[in-house]
């Protein structure tokens, strides 16, 4: 994709600064939410490996649920919203729009799961098996979209870090998505029809899938946080560059034009 600034803002640096500032905020918010997601995944893995009652109490505590779990959904949703519509490039718009749609699904799912704590009376919407795999599958897709958008901004000529991180995110996310889909197809009791329910499977195999998925998700979030940090840093550089361009005098402006600007009109003497 062409540099986004060149698409829209060659003659409007003020608008470019605003949009780069919003992108920077989006990447920083997304990095915070994804870092918390990685922390949550690692806690789940530690609990499964060590069976430590203290870790279980932390995972089930209200402060962990509202202080770590809830911000994951909200920060990534706001991040996706801020990225949507930042540039007119059709490719950016499609990816950012899909990212916002998937994060909206996550937000609605989170509200349904926490409706009692939020004082709502939604009731049981059913389909827990399907919703679990949809949430995970959408999560892997969101990783790829976040990584693609962050790399779009962070990748500049002569810098390979963003490209390498993006490739790592795409590789792990693709593998995670394939593993999620294969597990869903093989573990679902298709003879039951609707609603979909799991069939009887070896608990050890499903536990192995869950641990593998959580570890892969944690590794992916580490790379994504670094990539979004690069995107935020590049946005800050672009903002400073645009400010310096504004402060540079126009050497092509004649003295008479300068006098016209200062006096509010042109002198025809």
CSV table of N, CA, C and O in Angstrom, one decimal, residues 95 143-144 146-152 155 160-173 223-224 227:
chain,number,residue,atom,x,y,z
A,95,UNK,N,-9.8,-4.2,6.0
A,95,UNK,CA,-9.2,-4.8,7.1
A,95,UNK,C,-9.7,-4.2,8.4
A,95,UNK,O,-10.0,-4.9,9.4
A,143,UNK,N,-5.9,-11.2,15.4
A,143,UNK,CA,-4.4,-11.1,15.6
A,143,UNK,C,-3.8,-10.7,14.2
A,143,UNK,O,-2.9,-9.8,14.1
A,144,UNK,N,-4.2,-11.4,13.2
A,144,UNK,CA,-3.7,-11.2,11.8
A,144,UNK,C,-4.0,-9.8,11.3
A,144,UNK,O,-3.2,-9.1,10.7
A,146,UNK,N,-4.8,-7.0,13.2
A,146,UNK,CA,-4.0,-6.1,14.0
A,146,UNK,C,-2.6,-6.0,13.5
A,146,UNK,O,-2.0,-5.0,13.3
A,147,UNK,N,-2.0,-7.2,13.3
A,147,UNK,CA,-0.6,-7.3,12.8
A,147,UNK,C,-0.4,-6.6,11.5
A,147,UNK,O,0.5,-5.9,11.2
A,148,UNK,N,-1.4,-6.9,10.6
A,148,UNK,CA,-1.3,-6.3,9.2
A,148,UNK,C,-1.4,-4.8,9.3
A,148,UNK,O,-0.6,-4.1,8.6
A,149,UNK,N,-2.3,-4.2,10.1
A,149,UNK,CA,-2.5,-2.8,10.1
A,149,UNK,C,-1.3,-2.1,10.8
A,149,UNK,O,-0.8,-1.0,10.4
A,150,UNK,N,-0.8,-2.7,11.9
A,150,UNK,CA,0.4,-2.2,12.6
A,150,UNK,C,1.6,-2.2,11.7
A,150,UNK,O,2.4,-1.2,11.6
A,151,UNK,N,1.8,-3.3,10.9
A,151,UNK,CA,2.9,-3.4,10.0
A,151,UNK,C,2.8,-2.4,8.9
A,151,UNK,O,3.8,-1.9,8.4
A,152,UNK,N,1.6,-2.1,8.5
A,152,UNK,CA,1.4,-1.1,7.4
A,152,UNK,C,1.9,0.2,7.7
A,152,UNK,O,2.5,0.9,6.9
A,155,UNK,N,6.1,-0.3,9.0
A,155,UNK,CA,7.1,-0.7,8.0
A,155,UNK,C,7.5,0.5,7.1
A,155,UNK,O,6.7,1.0,6.4
A,160,UNK,N,13.3,-3.8,8.9
A,160,UNK,CA,12.9,-5.2,8.7
A,160,UNK,C,12.1,-5.7,9.9
A,160,UNK,O,11.5,-6.8,9.8
A,161,UNK,N,12.2,-5.0,11.1
A,161,UNK,CA,11.7,-5.6,12.3
A,161,UNK,C,10.1,-5.8,12.2
A,161,UNK,O,9.6,-6.8,12.6
A,162,UNK,N,9.4,-4.8,11.6
A,162,UNK,CA,8.0,-4.9,11.5
A,162,UNK,C,7.6,-6.0,10.6
A,162,UNK,O,6.6,-6.7,10.8
A,163,UNK,N,8.3,-6.2,9.5
A,163,UNK,CA,8.0,-7.2,8.5
A,163,UNK,C,8.2,-8.6,9.2
A,163,UNK,O,7.4,-9.5,9.0
A,164,UNK,N,9.3,-8.8,9.9
A,164,UNK,CA,9.6,-10.1,10.6
A,164,UNK,C,8.5,-10.4,11.6
A,164,UNK,O,8.1,-11.5,11.8
A,165,UNK,N,8.1,-9.4,12.4
A,165,UNK,CA,7.1,-9.6,13.5
A,165,UNK,C,5.8,-9.9,12.8
A,165,UNK,O,5.0,-10.8,13.3
A,166,UNK,N,5.5,-9.2,11.7
A,166,UNK,CA,4.2,-9.5,11.0
A,166,UNK,C,4.2,-10.9,10.5
A,166,UNK,O,3.2,-11.6,10.7
A,167,UNK,N,5.3,-11.4,10.0
A,167,UNK,CA,5.3,-12.8,9.5
A,167,UNK,C,5.2,-13.8,10.6
A,167,UNK,O,4.5,-14.8,10.5
A,168,UNK,N,5.8,-13.5,11.8
A,168,UNK,CA,5.6,-14.3,12.9
A,168,UNK,C,4.2,-14.4,13.4
A,168,UNK,O,3.7,-15.5,13.8
A,169,UNK,N,3.5,-13.2,13.5
A,169,UNK,CA,2.1,-13.2,13.9
A,169,UNK,C,1.3,-14.0,12.9
A,169,UNK,O,0.4,-14.7,13.4
A,170,UNK,N,1.5,-13.8,11.6
A,170,UNK,CA,0.7,-14.5,10.6
A,170,UNK,C,0.9,-16.0,10.7
A,170,UNK,O,-0.1,-16.8,10.6
A,171,UNK,N,2.1,-16.4,10.9
A,171,UNK,CA,2.4,-17.9,11.0
A,171,UNK,C,1.7,-18.5,12.2
A,171,UNK,O,1.0,-19.5,12.0
A,172,UNK,N,1.9,-17.9,13.4
A,172,UNK,CA,1.2,-18.5,14.6
A,172,UNK,C,-0.3,-18.4,14.5
A,172,UNK,O,-1.0,-19.3,14.9
A,173,UNK,N,-0.8,-17.3,14.0
A,173,UNK,CA,-2.3,-17.1,13.9
A,173,UNK,C,-2.9,-18.1,12.9
A,173,UNK,O,-4.0,-18.6,13.2
A,223,UNK,N,4.6,-10.9,20.2
A,223,UNK,CA,5.0,-10.3,19.0
A,223,UNK,C,4.1,-9.2,18.5
A,223,UNK,O,4.6,-8.2,18.0
A,224,UNK,N,2.8,-9.3,18.8
A,224,UNK,CA,1.9,-8.3,18.4
A,224,UNK,C,2.1,-7.0,19.2
A,224,UNK,O,2.0,-5.9,18.7
A,227,UNK,N,5.0,-5.3,17.8
A,227,UNK,CA,4.7,-4.8,16.5
A,227,UNK,C,3.8,-3.5,16.6
A,227,UNK,O,4.1,-2.5,15.9
